[in-house]
mmCIF file of C-alpha atoms in Angstrom:
data_model
loop_
_atom_site.group_PDB
_atom_site.id
_atom_site.type_symbol
_atom_site.label_atom_id
_atom_site.label_comp_id
_atom_site.label_asym_id
_atom_site.label_seq_id
_atom_site.Cartn_x
_atom_site.Cartn_y
_atom_site.Cartn_z
ATOM 1 C CA MET X 27 -32.736 -10.040 -38.010
ATOM 2 C CA SER X 28 -35.888 -12.303 -38.804
ATOM 3 C CA ASP X 29 -34.053 -15.555 -39.151
ATOM 4 C CA VAL X 30 -32.473 -15.686 -35.814
ATOM 5 C CA ASP X 31 -34.097 -16.524 -32.504
ATOM 6 C CA PRO X 32 -35.498 -13.735 -30.511
ATOM 7 C CA PRO X 33 -33.602 -12.719 -27.078
ATOM 8 C CA VAL X 34 -34.963 -14.704 -24.169
ATOM 9 C CA VAL X 35 -36.347 -12.644 -21.174
ATOM 10 C CA LEU X 36 -36.529 -14.844 -18.162
ATOM 11 C CA ILE X 37 -39.198 -13.689 -15.117
ATOM 12 C CA VAL X 38 -38.291 -14.466 -11.978
ATOM 13 C CA GLU X 39 -41.671 -13.213 -10.143
ATOM 14 C CA ASP X 40 -43.684 -14.993 -7.181
ATOM 15 C CA GLU X 41 -47.141 -12.936 -8.138
ATOM 16 C CA PRO X 42 -48.389 -14.783 -10.751
ATOM 17 C CA ASP X 43 -50.769 -11.792 -11.934
ATOM 18 C CA VAL X 44 -47.962 -9.466 -12.311
ATOM 19 C CA ALA X 45 -45.693 -12.154 -13.916
ATOM 20 C CA GLU X 46 -48.014 -12.598 -16.351
ATOM 21 C CA THR X 47 -48.344 -8.907 -17.333
ATOM 22 C CA TYR X 48 -45.070 -8.709 -18.086
ATOM 23 C CA LYS X 49 -45.205 -11.889 -20.166
ATOM 24 C CA LEU X 50 -48.222 -10.514 -22.048
ATOM 25 C CA TRP X 51 -46.554 -7.520 -22.595
ATOM 26 C CA LEU X 52 -42.994 -8.850 -23.959
ATOM 27 C CA GLN X 53 -43.873 -12.089 -25.516
ATOM 28 C CA ASP X 54 -44.423 -10.525 -29.357
ATOM 29 C CA ASP X 55 -40.898 -9.235 -29.105
ATOM 30 C CA TYR X 56 -39.212 -11.848 -27.025
ATOM 31 C CA GLU X 57 -38.774 -15.492 -26.255
ATOM 32 C CA VAL X 58 -40.022 -15.422 -22.248
ATOM 33 C CA ARG X 59 -39.561 -17.821 -19.260
ATOM 34 C CA MET X 60 -40.985 -17.711 -15.924
ATOM 35 C CA ALA X 61 -39.717 -18.588 -12.532
ATOM 36 C CA LYS X 62 -42.381 -18.334 -9.671
ATOM 37 C CA ASN X 63 -39.410 -18.379 -7.381
ATOM 38 C CA GLY X 64 -35.633 -17.364 -6.711
ATOM 39 C CA GLU X 65 -34.806 -21.241 -6.542
ATOM 40 C CA GLU X 66 -36.736 -21.882 -9.820
ATOM 41 C CA GLY X 67 -34.915 -18.824 -11.181
ATOM 42 C CA LEU X 68 -31.621 -20.136 -10.982
ATOM 43 C CA GLU X 69 -32.677 -23.529 -12.349
ATOM 44 C CA MET X 70 -33.964 -22.090 -15.588
ATOM 45 C CA LEU X 71 -30.955 -19.793 -15.856
ATOM 46 C CA ASP X 72 -28.536 -21.199 -18.973
ATOM 47 C CA GLU X 73 -26.300 -19.562 -21.444
ATOM 48 C CA SER X 74 -29.552 -18.926 -23.805
ATOM 49 C CA VAL X 75 -30.850 -16.329 -21.366
ATOM 50 C CA ASP X 76 -30.369 -12.605 -22.400
ATOM 51 C CA VAL X 77 -32.176 -10.569 -19.683
ATOM 52 C CA VAL X 78 -33.502 -11.518 -16.486
ATOM 53 C CA LEU X 79 -35.959 -9.205 -14.784
ATOM 54 C CA LEU X 80 -35.735 -10.259 -10.977
ATOM 55 C CA ASP X 81 -38.041 -9.429 -8.316
ATOM 56 C CA ARG X 82 -36.356 -8.022 -5.071
ATOM 57 C CA MET X 83 -39.030 -9.283 -2.743
ATOM 58 C CA MET X 84 -39.509 -12.932 -2.700
ATOM 59 C CA PRO X 85 -40.124 -15.628 -0.184
ATOM 60 C CA GLY X 86 -37.507 -18.077 -0.017
ATOM 61 C CA LEU X 87 -34.452 -16.947 -1.764
ATOM 62 C CA SER X 88 -34.762 -13.161 -2.125
ATOM 63 C CA GLY X 89 -33.521 -10.835 -5.657
ATOM 64 C CA ASP X 90 -30.440 -9.920 -3.916
ATOM 65 C CA GLU X 91 -29.534 -13.695 -3.031
ATOM 66 C CA VAL X 92 -30.216 -14.999 -6.623
ATOM 67 C CA LEU X 93 -28.292 -11.841 -8.302
ATOM 68 C CA GLU X 94 -25.042 -13.082 -6.162
ATOM 69 C CA SER X 95 -25.434 -16.224 -7.397
ATOM 70 C CA ILE X 96 -25.908 -15.044 -11.112
ATOM 71 C CA GLY X 97 -22.696 -13.153 -10.360
ATOM 72 C CA GLU X 98 -20.979 -16.053 -8.976
ATOM 73 C CA ARG X 99 -21.729 -18.114 -12.530
ATOM 74 C CA SER X 100 -20.732 -15.453 -14.848
ATOM 75 C CA LEU X 101 -23.144 -16.191 -17.355
ATOM 76 C CA GLY X 102 -23.616 -13.337 -20.363
ATOM 77 C CA CYS X 103 -27.137 -12.335 -19.137
ATOM 78 C CA ARG X 104 -27.924 -8.965 -18.175
ATOM 79 C CA VAL X 105 -30.091 -8.252 -15.124
ATOM 80 C CA ALA X 106 -32.983 -5.583 -14.595
ATOM 81 C CA MET X 107 -33.767 -5.706 -10.875
ATOM 82 C CA VAL X 108 -37.724 -5.008 -9.740
ATOM 83 C CA THR X 109 -38.100 -3.170 -6.858
ATOM 84 C CA ALA X 110 -40.972 -1.976 -4.781
ATOM 85 C CA VAL X 111 -38.718 1.390 -3.386
ATOM 86 C CA GLU X 112 -37.406 4.056 -5.080
ATOM 87 C CA PRO X 113 -33.626 3.131 -5.012
ATOM 88 C CA ASP X 114 -30.600 5.327 -4.129
ATOM 89 C CA PHE X 115 -27.502 6.493 -5.489
ATOM 90 C CA ASP X 116 -26.224 3.389 -3.909
ATOM 91 C CA ILE X 117 -27.969 1.297 -6.657
ATOM 92 C CA LEU X 118 -24.409 1.948 -8.271
ATOM 93 C CA GLU X 119 -22.600 0.010 -5.793
ATOM 94 C CA MET X 120 -25.023 -3.376 -6.207
ATOM 95 C CA GLY X 121 -24.450 -5.856 -9.147
ATOM 96 C CA PHE X 122 -27.175 -5.316 -11.162
ATOM 97 C CA ASP X 123 -27.311 -3.630 -14.812
ATOM 98 C CA ALA X 124 -30.756 -1.770 -14.230
ATOM 99 C CA TYR X 125 -33.490 -1.149 -11.957
ATOM 100 C CA LEU X 126 -37.034 -0.785 -12.261
ATOM 101 C CA SER X 127 -39.428 0.579 -9.073
ATOM 102 C CA LYS X 128 -42.795 -0.848 -9.198
ATOM 103 C CA PRO X 129 -45.140 -0.389 -10.523
ATOM 104 C CA ILE X 130 -44.292 -0.671 -13.685
ATOM 105 C CA ARG X 131 -45.583 0.401 -17.171
ATOM 106 C CA SER X 132 -45.090 -1.834 -20.633
ATOM 107 C CA GLN X 133 -43.069 1.136 -22.265
ATOM 108 C CA GLN X 134 -41.005 1.303 -19.453
ATOM 109 C CA LEU X 135 -40.411 -2.555 -19.727
ATOM 110 C CA HIS X 136 -39.714 -2.487 -23.070
ATOM 111 C CA ASP X 137 -37.326 0.427 -22.992
ATOM 112 C CA THR X 138 -35.251 -1.599 -20.433
ATOM 113 C CA VAL X 139 -35.231 -4.689 -21.869
ATOM 114 C CA SER X 140 -33.795 -3.508 -25.039
ATOM 115 C CA ASN X 141 -31.582 -0.913 -23.420
ATOM 116 C CA LEU X 142 -30.166 -4.157 -21.485
ATOM 117 C CA LEU X 143 -29.904 -6.105 -25.051
ATOM 118 C CA GLU X 144 -28.532 -2.756 -26.445
ATOM 119 C CA ARG X 145 -25.374 -2.742 -24.027
ATOM 120 C CA SER X 146 -24.684 -6.640 -24.608
ATOM 121 C CA GLU X 147 -24.153 -5.759 -28.069
ATOM 122 C CA TYR X 148 -21.973 -2.596 -27.551
ATOM 123 C CA ASP X 149 -19.832 -5.109 -24.985
ATOM 124 C CA SER X 150 -19.353 -7.348 -28.073
ATOM 125 C CA MET X 151 -18.969 -4.863 -30.655
ATOM 126 C CA LEU X 152 -16.145 -3.203 -28.104
ATOM 127 C CA GLN X 153 -14.906 -7.019 -27.919
ATOM 128 C CA GLU X 154 -14.611 -7.106 -31.604
ATOM 129 C CA TYR X 155 -12.952 -3.549 -32.102
ATOM 130 C CA TYR X 156 -10.166 -4.493 -29.658
ATOM 131 C CA ALA X 157 -9.480 -7.054 -31.881
ATOM 132 C CA LEU X 158 -9.171 -5.258 -34.696
ATOM 133 C CA VAL X 159 -6.913 -2.585 -32.853
ATOM 134 C CA GLU X 160 -4.703 -5.140 -31.466
ATOM 135 C CA LYS X 161 -4.022 -6.516 -34.707
ATOM 136 C CA GLN X 162 -3.510 -3.248 -36.332
ATOM 137 C CA ALA X 163 -0.527 -2.241 -33.031
ATOM 138 C CA THR X 164 0.893 -5.695 -34.078
ATOM 139 C CA LEU X 165 1.453 -4.934 -37.510
ATOM 140 C CA GLU X 166 2.470 -1.398 -36.777
ATOM 141 C CA ALA X 167 5.138 -2.320 -34.320
ATOM 142 C CA THR X 168 6.863 -4.854 -36.422
ATOM 143 C CA LYS X 169 6.784 -3.785 -40.210
ATOM 144 C CA SER X 170 8.085 -0.881 -41.450
ATOM 145 C CA SER X 171 5.889 2.250 -42.970
ATOM 146 C CA ALA X 172 6.914 1.672 -46.069
ATOM 147 C CA GLU X 173 5.622 -2.135 -45.976
ATOM 148 C CA LEU X 174 2.470 -0.970 -44.277
ATOM 149 C CA ALA X 175 1.812 1.504 -46.972
ATOM 150 C CA GLU X 176 1.810 -1.741 -49.451
ATOM 151 C CA SER X 177 0.024 -4.037 -47.848
ATOM 152 C CA ASP X 178 -3.599 -4.473 -48.449
ATOM 153 C CA GLU X 179 -4.280 -6.231 -45.152
ATOM 154 C CA TYR X 180 -3.335 -3.253 -43.430
ATOM 155 C CA ASP X 181 -5.557 -1.002 -45.657
ATOM 156 C CA ALA X 182 -8.127 -3.083 -45.221
ATOM 157 C CA LEU X 183 -7.744 -3.340 -41.388
ATOM 158 C CA THR X 184 -7.525 0.455 -40.963
ATOM 159 C CA ASP X 185 -10.759 0.323 -43.193
ATOM 160 C CA ASP X 186 -12.604 -2.306 -40.657
ATOM 161 C CA ILE X 187 -11.508 0.105 -37.551
ATOM 162 C CA ALA X 188 -12.757 3.231 -38.825
ATOM 163 C CA GLU X 189 -16.329 1.602 -39.572
ATOM 164 C CA MET X 190 -16.216 -0.243 -36.037
ATOM 165 C CA ARG X 191 -15.361 2.882 -34.530
ATOM 166 C CA ASP X 192 -17.807 5.205 -36.032
ATOM 167 C CA GLY X 193 -20.527 2.224 -35.095
ATOM 168 C CA LEU X 194 -19.524 2.067 -31.844
ATOM 169 C CA SER X 195 -19.783 5.904 -31.198
ATOM 170 C CA GLU X 196 -22.946 6.363 -33.554
ATOM 171 C CA THR X 197 -25.244 3.421 -33.351
ATOM 172 C CA LEU X 198 -24.771 2.617 -30.374
ATOM 173 C CA GLY X 199 -23.730 5.174 -27.875
ATOM 174 C CA GLY X 200 -23.997 2.468 -24.975
ATOM 175 C CA ILE X 201 -23.390 4.806 -22.105
ATOM 176 C CA GLU X 202 -26.750 6.960 -21.720
ATOM 177 C CA ASP X 203 -26.833 7.252 -17.752
ATOM 178 C CA ASP X 204 -24.790 6.211 -14.685
ATOM 179 C CA SER X 205 -26.059 3.307 -14.632
ATOM 180 C CA ASP X 206 -25.186 2.372 -18.076
ATOM 181 C CA PHE X 207 -21.648 3.460 -17.913
ATOM 182 C CA ILE X 208 -21.412 1.265 -13.980
ATOM 183 C CA ALA X 209 -22.634 -1.558 -15.453
ATOM 184 C CA THR X 210 -20.787 -1.883 -18.644
ATOM 185 C CA LEU X 211 -17.402 -1.155 -16.653
ATOM 186 C CA ARG X 212 -18.567 -3.809 -14.330
ATOM 187 C CA GLY X 213 -18.370 -6.298 -17.152
ATOM 188 C CA LEU X 214 -14.812 -5.222 -17.928
ATOM 189 C CA SER X 215 -13.977 -6.128 -14.772
ATOM 190 C CA THR X 216 -15.297 -9.658 -15.127
ATOM 191 C CA ASP X 217 -14.481 -10.567 -18.569
ATOM 192 C CA GLU X 218 -10.624 -10.922 -17.238
ATOM 193 C CA GLU X 219 -11.439 -13.118 -14.193
ATOM 194 C CA MET H 21 -15.450 24.248 -26.693
ATOM 195 C CA TYR H 22 -12.262 23.883 -24.695
ATOM 196 C CA ASP H 23 -9.410 26.060 -25.147
ATOM 197 C CA LEU H 24 -6.431 24.318 -24.221
ATOM 198 C CA SER H 25 -3.838 26.554 -25.933
ATOM 199 C CA SER H 26 -3.205 28.493 -22.884
ATOM 200 C CA VAL H 27 -1.384 25.545 -21.571
ATOM 201 C CA LEU H 28 0.424 24.102 -24.882
ATOM 202 C CA ASP H 29 0.240 26.185 -27.487
ATOM 203 C CA PHE H 30 -0.859 24.894 -30.213
ATOM 204 C CA GLU H 31 -3.448 26.054 -32.612
ATOM 205 C CA GLU H 32 -4.950 22.468 -32.739
ATOM 206 C CA LEU H 33 -5.688 22.919 -29.009
ATOM 207 C CA ARG H 34 -7.927 26.116 -29.482
ATOM 208 C CA ASP H 35 -11.004 24.143 -30.058
ATOM 209 C CA VAL H 36 -10.963 20.978 -28.791
ATOM 210 C CA GLN H 37 -14.645 19.622 -28.742
ATOM 211 C CA PRO H 38 -17.053 18.682 -25.851
ATOM 212 C CA GLY H 39 -16.662 14.500 -25.275
ATOM 213 C CA SER H 40 -12.890 14.716 -26.453
ATOM 214 C CA SER H 41 -10.596 12.794 -24.730
ATOM 215 C CA ILE H 42 -6.344 13.320 -25.317
ATOM 216 C CA LEU H 43 -3.724 11.219 -24.083
ATOM 217 C CA LEU H 44 -0.480 12.674 -23.263
ATOM 218 C CA SER H 45 2.610 10.605 -23.621
ATOM 219 C CA GLY H 46 5.847 11.137 -22.495
ATOM 220 C CA PRO H 47 8.737 9.507 -20.450
ATOM 221 C CA ALA H 48 9.229 9.623 -16.850
ATOM 222 C CA MET H 49 9.801 12.910 -14.976
ATOM 223 C CA SER H 50 8.834 14.876 -17.901
ATOM 224 C CA GLY H 51 6.156 16.956 -16.308
ATOM 225 C CA LYS H 52 3.366 15.102 -17.744
ATOM 226 C CA GLN H 53 1.187 15.266 -14.509
ATOM 227 C CA ARG H 54 1.725 18.790 -14.010
ATOM 228 C CA LEU H 55 0.876 19.664 -17.329
ATOM 229 C CA ALA H 56 -2.781 17.613 -17.059
ATOM 230 C CA TYR H 57 -2.906 19.604 -13.795
ATOM 231 C CA ASP H 58 -2.399 22.496 -15.930
ATOM 232 C CA ILE H 59 -5.129 22.222 -18.212
ATOM 233 C CA LEU H 60 -7.642 21.592 -15.096
ATOM 234 C CA THR H 61 -6.582 24.310 -13.115
ATOM 235 C CA ASN H 62 -6.809 26.803 -16.326
ATOM 236 C CA GLY H 63 -10.128 25.463 -16.757
ATOM 237 C CA ALA H 64 -11.256 25.923 -12.831
ATOM 238 C CA ARG H 65 -10.194 29.928 -13.071
ATOM 239 C CA ASP H 66 -12.963 30.057 -15.650
ATOM 240 C CA GLY H 67 -15.518 28.305 -13.237
ATOM 241 C CA GLU H 68 -15.308 24.845 -15.164
ATOM 242 C CA GLY H 69 -15.465 21.555 -12.692
ATOM 243 C CA ALA H 70 -12.615 19.350 -12.452
ATOM 244 C CA VAL H 71 -12.134 15.657 -11.625
ATOM 245 C CA VAL H 72 -8.989 14.107 -10.673
ATOM 246 C CA VAL H 73 -8.439 10.397 -10.964
ATOM 247 C CA SER H 74 -5.376 9.790 -9.054
ATOM 248 C CA THR H 75 -2.960 6.833 -8.643
ATOM 249 C CA ASN H 76 -0.206 8.008 -7.452
ATOM 250 C CA ASP H 77 -0.689 11.716 -5.840
ATOM 251 C CA SER H 78 -2.675 12.042 -2.463
ATOM 252 C CA ALA H 79 -5.901 13.830 -2.425
ATOM 253 C CA ARG H 80 -4.668 16.255 -0.020
ATOM 254 C CA ASN H 81 -1.333 17.362 -2.250
ATOM 255 C CA ILE H 82 -3.998 17.742 -5.605
ATOM 256 C CA ALA H 83 -6.247 20.020 -3.685
ATOM 257 C CA GLN H 84 -3.266 22.096 -2.406
ATOM 258 C CA VAL H 85 -2.053 22.326 -5.691
ATOM 259 C CA PHE H 86 -5.656 23.536 -7.329
ATOM 260 C CA GLN H 87 -5.796 25.776 -4.234
ATOM 261 C CA ASP H 88 -2.425 27.547 -5.012
ATOM 262 C CA GLU H 89 -3.112 27.684 -8.768
ATOM 263 C CA VAL H 90 -6.217 28.949 -8.395
ATOM 264 C CA PRO H 91 -7.036 30.970 -5.266
ATOM 265 C CA GLU H 92 -10.924 31.741 -5.911
ATOM 266 C CA LEU H 93 -11.550 28.064 -6.319
ATOM 267 C CA SER H 94 -14.909 27.371 -4.752
ATOM 268 C CA ASP H 95 -16.047 24.676 -2.499
ATOM 269 C CA SER H 96 -17.518 22.833 -5.581
ATOM 270 C CA GLN H 97 -15.473 23.093 -8.046
ATOM 271 C CA LEU H 98 -12.798 19.837 -7.087
ATOM 272 C CA GLY H 99 -13.191 16.080 -7.227
ATOM 273 C CA VAL H 100 -10.893 13.580 -6.319
ATOM 274 C CA VAL H 101 -11.038 9.842 -7.117
ATOM 275 C CA ASP H 102 -8.351 8.578 -5.240
ATOM 276 C CA CYS H 103 -7.018 4.820 -6.029
ATOM 277 C CA ARG H 104 -3.992 4.449 -3.997
ATOM 278 C CA GLY H 105 -5.883 2.147 -1.810
ATOM 279 C CA GLU H 106 -4.692 3.800 1.224
ATOM 280 C CA GLY H 107 -7.934 4.151 2.843
ATOM 281 C CA GLY H 108 -9.902 7.121 3.915
ATOM 282 C CA VAL H 109 -7.961 8.956 6.453
ATOM 283 C CA GLU H 110 -7.895 12.125 4.533
ATOM 284 C CA ALA H 111 -11.493 12.230 2.860
ATOM 285 C CA ASP H 112 -12.683 14.473 6.346
ATOM 286 C CA ALA H 113 -9.918 16.541 6.272
ATOM 287 C CA LEU H 114 -10.771 18.337 3.204
ATOM 288 C CA ASP H 115 -12.905 21.080 2.967
ATOM 289 C CA GLY H 116 -14.817 21.665 -0.113
ATOM 290 C CA THR H 117 -12.953 19.060 -1.947
ATOM 291 C CA PHE H 118 -15.139 15.503 -3.068
ATOM 292 C CA VAL H 119 -12.663 12.526 -2.489
ATOM 293 C CA HIS H 120 -14.173 9.195 -3.330
ATOM 294 C CA GLN H 121 -11.294 6.524 -2.280
ATOM 295 C CA VAL H 122 -10.971 3.272 -4.483
ATOM 296 C CA SER H 123 -9.412 0.180 -3.368
ATOM 297 C CA SER H 124 -6.785 -0.215 -6.301
ATOM 298 C CA PRO H 125 -6.123 1.262 -9.536
ATOM 299 C CA GLY H 126 -7.157 -2.248 -10.809
ATOM 300 C CA ASP H 127 -10.676 -1.600 -9.267
ATOM 301 C CA LEU H 128 -12.530 -0.382 -12.903
ATOM 302 C CA THR H 129 -16.031 -0.291 -11.113
ATOM 303 C CA GLY H 130 -14.847 1.718 -7.932
ATOM 304 C CA ILE H 131 -13.470 4.311 -10.364
ATOM 305 C CA GLY H 132 -16.102 4.638 -12.200
ATOM 306 C CA ILE H 133 -18.358 5.022 -9.300
ATOM 307 C CA GLY H 134 -16.034 7.533 -8.146
ATOM 308 C CA ILE H 135 -16.133 9.706 -11.736
ATOM 309 C CA THR H 136 -19.865 9.460 -11.651
ATOM 310 C CA LYS H 137 -20.174 11.000 -8.106
ATOM 311 C CA ALA H 138 -17.849 13.730 -8.668
ATOM 312 C CA ILE H 139 -19.314 14.579 -11.911
ATOM 313 C CA GLU H 140 -22.934 14.182 -10.746
ATOM 314 C CA GLY H 141 -22.008 16.354 -7.552
ATOM 315 C CA LEU H 142 -20.341 18.877 -10.030
ATOM 316 C CA HIS H 143 -23.172 19.247 -12.003
ATOM 317 C CA THR H 144 -25.660 19.438 -8.960
ATOM 318 C CA ALA H 145 -22.954 22.470 -7.928
ATOM 319 C CA GLY H 146 -24.018 23.971 -11.333
ATOM 320 C CA ARG H 147 -20.842 23.299 -13.414
ATOM 321 C CA THR H 148 -22.126 22.152 -16.657
ATOM 322 C CA ARG H 149 -18.758 22.091 -17.683
ATOM 323 C CA GLY H 150 -15.633 19.930 -16.972
ATOM 324 C CA ARG H 151 -12.015 18.735 -17.390
ATOM 325 C CA LEU H 152 -11.148 15.107 -15.951
ATOM 326 C CA ALA H 153 -7.543 14.076 -15.699
ATOM 327 C CA LEU H 154 -6.119 10.778 -15.050
ATOM 328 C CA VAL H 155 -2.682 10.173 -13.474
ATOM 329 C CA SER H 156 -1.813 7.879 -14.764
ATOM 330 C CA LEU H 157 -2.795 4.774 -17.135
ATOM 331 C CA SER H 158 1.049 3.417 -16.544
ATOM 332 C CA THR H 159 0.122 2.256 -13.028
ATOM 333 C CA MET H 160 -3.294 0.969 -14.095
ATOM 334 C CA LEU H 161 -1.710 -1.005 -16.738
ATOM 335 C CA THR H 162 0.501 -2.940 -13.767
ATOM 336 C CA TYR H 163 -2.820 -3.804 -11.869
ATOM 337 C CA THR H 164 -4.618 -4.988 -15.037
ATOM 338 C CA ASP H 165 -3.981 -5.770 -18.749
ATOM 339 C CA LYS H 166 -3.952 -3.453 -21.777
ATOM 340 C CA LYS H 167 -7.054 -4.794 -23.190
ATOM 341 C CA THR H 168 -9.121 -3.809 -20.177
ATOM 342 C CA VAL H 169 -7.264 -0.552 -19.872
ATOM 343 C CA PHE H 170 -8.185 -0.231 -23.417
ATOM 344 C CA LYS H 171 -11.861 -0.775 -23.279
ATOM 345 C CA PHE H 172 -12.093 1.322 -19.861
ATOM 346 C CA CYS H 173 -10.329 4.338 -21.520
ATOM 347 C CA HIS H 174 -13.263 3.755 -24.215
ATOM 348 C CA VAL H 175 -16.291 3.601 -22.150
ATOM 349 C CA LEU H 176 -15.099 6.383 -20.253
ATOM 350 C CA SER H 177 -14.492 8.852 -22.926
ATOM 351 C CA SER H 178 -18.252 7.624 -23.823
ATOM 352 C CA ARG H 179 -19.557 8.876 -20.102
ATOM 353 C CA LEU H 180 -17.227 12.299 -20.579
ATOM 354 C CA ASP H 181 -18.928 12.843 -24.179
ATOM 355 C CA THR H 182 -22.474 12.635 -22.158
ATOM 356 C CA ALA H 183 -21.211 15.012 -19.481
ATOM 357 C CA ASP H 184 -19.354 17.538 -22.109
ATOM 358 C CA TYR H 185 -16.472 16.804 -20.177
ATOM 359 C CA ILE H 186 -12.923 16.697 -21.757
ATOM 360 C CA GLY H 187 -10.584 14.038 -20.418
ATOM 361 C CA VAL H 188 -6.626 14.096 -20.456
ATOM 362 C CA PHE H 189 -5.444 10.715 -19.487
ATOM 363 C CA THR H 190 -1.346 10.182 -18.844
ATOM 364 C CA ILE H 191 0.778 7.708 -19.706
ATOM 365 C CA ASP H 192 4.791 7.047 -19.412
ATOM 366 C CA SER H 193 5.935 6.114 -22.745
ATOM 367 C CA GLY H 194 8.824 4.492 -21.841
ATOM 368 C CA ALA H 195 7.480 1.784 -19.142
ATOM 369 C CA HIS H 196 5.349 0.001 -21.896
ATOM 370 C CA ASP H 197 6.302 -1.708 -25.226
ATOM 371 C CA SER H 198 5.275 -0.172 -28.460
ATOM 372 C CA GLN H 199 2.529 -2.376 -29.574
ATOM 373 C CA THR H 200 0.705 -1.208 -26.067
ATOM 374 C CA LEU H 201 1.213 2.504 -26.430
ATOM 375 C CA GLN H 202 -0.339 2.098 -30.182
ATOM 376 C CA VAL H 203 -3.035 -0.482 -28.708
ATOM 377 C CA ILE H 204 -3.798 2.567 -26.056
ATOM 378 C CA LYS H 205 -3.363 5.207 -28.392
ATOM 379 C CA GLN H 206 -6.386 3.951 -30.413
ATOM 380 C CA ALA H 207 -8.884 4.870 -27.595
ATOM 381 C CA PHE H 208 -8.224 8.414 -27.937
ATOM 382 C CA ASP H 209 -9.301 11.191 -30.078
ATOM 383 C CA GLY H 210 -5.856 13.389 -29.628
ATOM 384 C CA LEU H 211 -2.565 12.417 -28.541
ATOM 385 C CA ILE H 212 0.194 15.014 -27.058
ATOM 386 C CA GLU H 213 3.671 13.834 -27.211
ATOM 387 C CA VAL H 214 6.224 15.340 -24.667
ATOM 388 C CA ARG H 215 9.935 14.740 -24.826
ATOM 389 C CA GLU H 216 13.305 16.035 -23.759
ATOM 390 C CA ALA H 217 14.734 18.474 -26.817
ATOM 391 C CA GLU H 218 18.420 17.701 -27.481
ATOM 392 C CA ALA H 219 19.296 21.243 -26.215
ATOM 393 C CA GLY H 220 17.792 20.693 -22.964
ATOM 394 C CA GLY H 221 14.444 21.375 -21.869
ATOM 395 C CA ARG H 222 10.979 19.763 -23.296
ATOM 396 C CA GLU H 223 9.182 20.181 -26.526
ATOM 397 C CA ALA H 224 5.599 18.552 -27.602
ATOM 398 C CA ARG H 225 3.301 17.705 -30.319
ATOM 399 C CA VAL H 226 0.084 17.265 -31.181
ATOM 400 C CA LEU H 227 -1.726 14.159 -33.016
ATOM 401 C CA GLY H 228 -4.964 13.270 -34.155
ATOM 402 C CA LEU H 229 -6.748 16.690 -34.309
ATOM 403 C CA ALA H 230 -6.129 17.714 -37.210
ATOM 404 C CA SER H 231 -4.991 15.291 -40.551
ATOM 405 C CA GLU H 232 -1.725 15.691 -39.544
ATOM 406 C CA PRO H 233 0.992 15.953 -36.621
ATOM 407 C CA THR H 234 2.223 18.983 -35.868
ATOM 408 C CA ALA H 235 5.933 20.086 -35.649
ATOM 409 C CA TRP H 236 7.487 19.817 -32.333
ATOM 410 C CA LYS H 237 7.576 22.822 -30.219
ATOM 411 C CA ARG H 238 9.403 24.165 -27.337
ATOM 412 C CA LEU H 239 7.658 24.257 -24.121
#
């Protein structure tokens, strides 16, 4: 993994001290970009951003409004909302992938970012897994079982699927809590638009 | 472990691992929905939680079935996620059943929220084991494509695994092409196939839970 670029984290936060603290915590592992308000955050957002840490209470464009715009642009990034109040169950119905309650500790920030990246990976593995399964289904629907038994390609495919399946369920359980579950489903629905 | 063998008498169904998802496949009118409900009411009789995700049956009907089958059903045992998209008139009228309304069988996020709330609620009430039935995937497939349904099933299986629940999902085998069925099957740990027997009545077999498919057995 050392020859690939580090994941990109965009911090959207109007308090410079807070933003600087997050950056200090994250900069060893990630490429960190900083936006000092919602407008600037939207400007800096492009395909290369993997995770957005979005302050909810900002002057000008609020975190909620920024979140809405991100949703409309259907970028592949994950958004962690940073709030001053402990969110209730209704957070599941809002369009973000994780939430953090201020004040945030270093470990908590690291865990959230790595969890969001892991979930992106789960999504792309699931995508890949589906492609293999569909290929297998096509073969099974069009070839006789005798033909399948003799096919090396089918053999290799079956092995790949088994391996992928283990990978999905073991290394990346992916779904660790309710907000993971809902955010993953939300991702599925937007895939198809 | 979950024992489903009192509903369907197969050795393979005696010790079903928590977290398992099973596809219940058969032609229209072959009693799949009833079988799915039976699997849940059986668990409810032992104090387990039950969550029904329904695309065609009303929450009132489902609650009635459960009350008839499990007279000792308590207030904190049944959750219904109603995906028929017909609004929330009934929700208040049902005592003791958690009902969550979803706008359509294609609203996966909404269904997920309903399932989460139902499982949370049952869990808070002390139900640490439970069974979920989704009836039916065929309706969901008319609202969205097989890729999305496949992924949905996979993600939901993960959630059931975390909750130590088991899941039973019905599909109408006559309503989809063989490729679609083949794809959807892959999202499950096991498959129960139901068909009409030549001599009348129904028969079933179990695939995927052991190395070989079982023989067909009369129900």
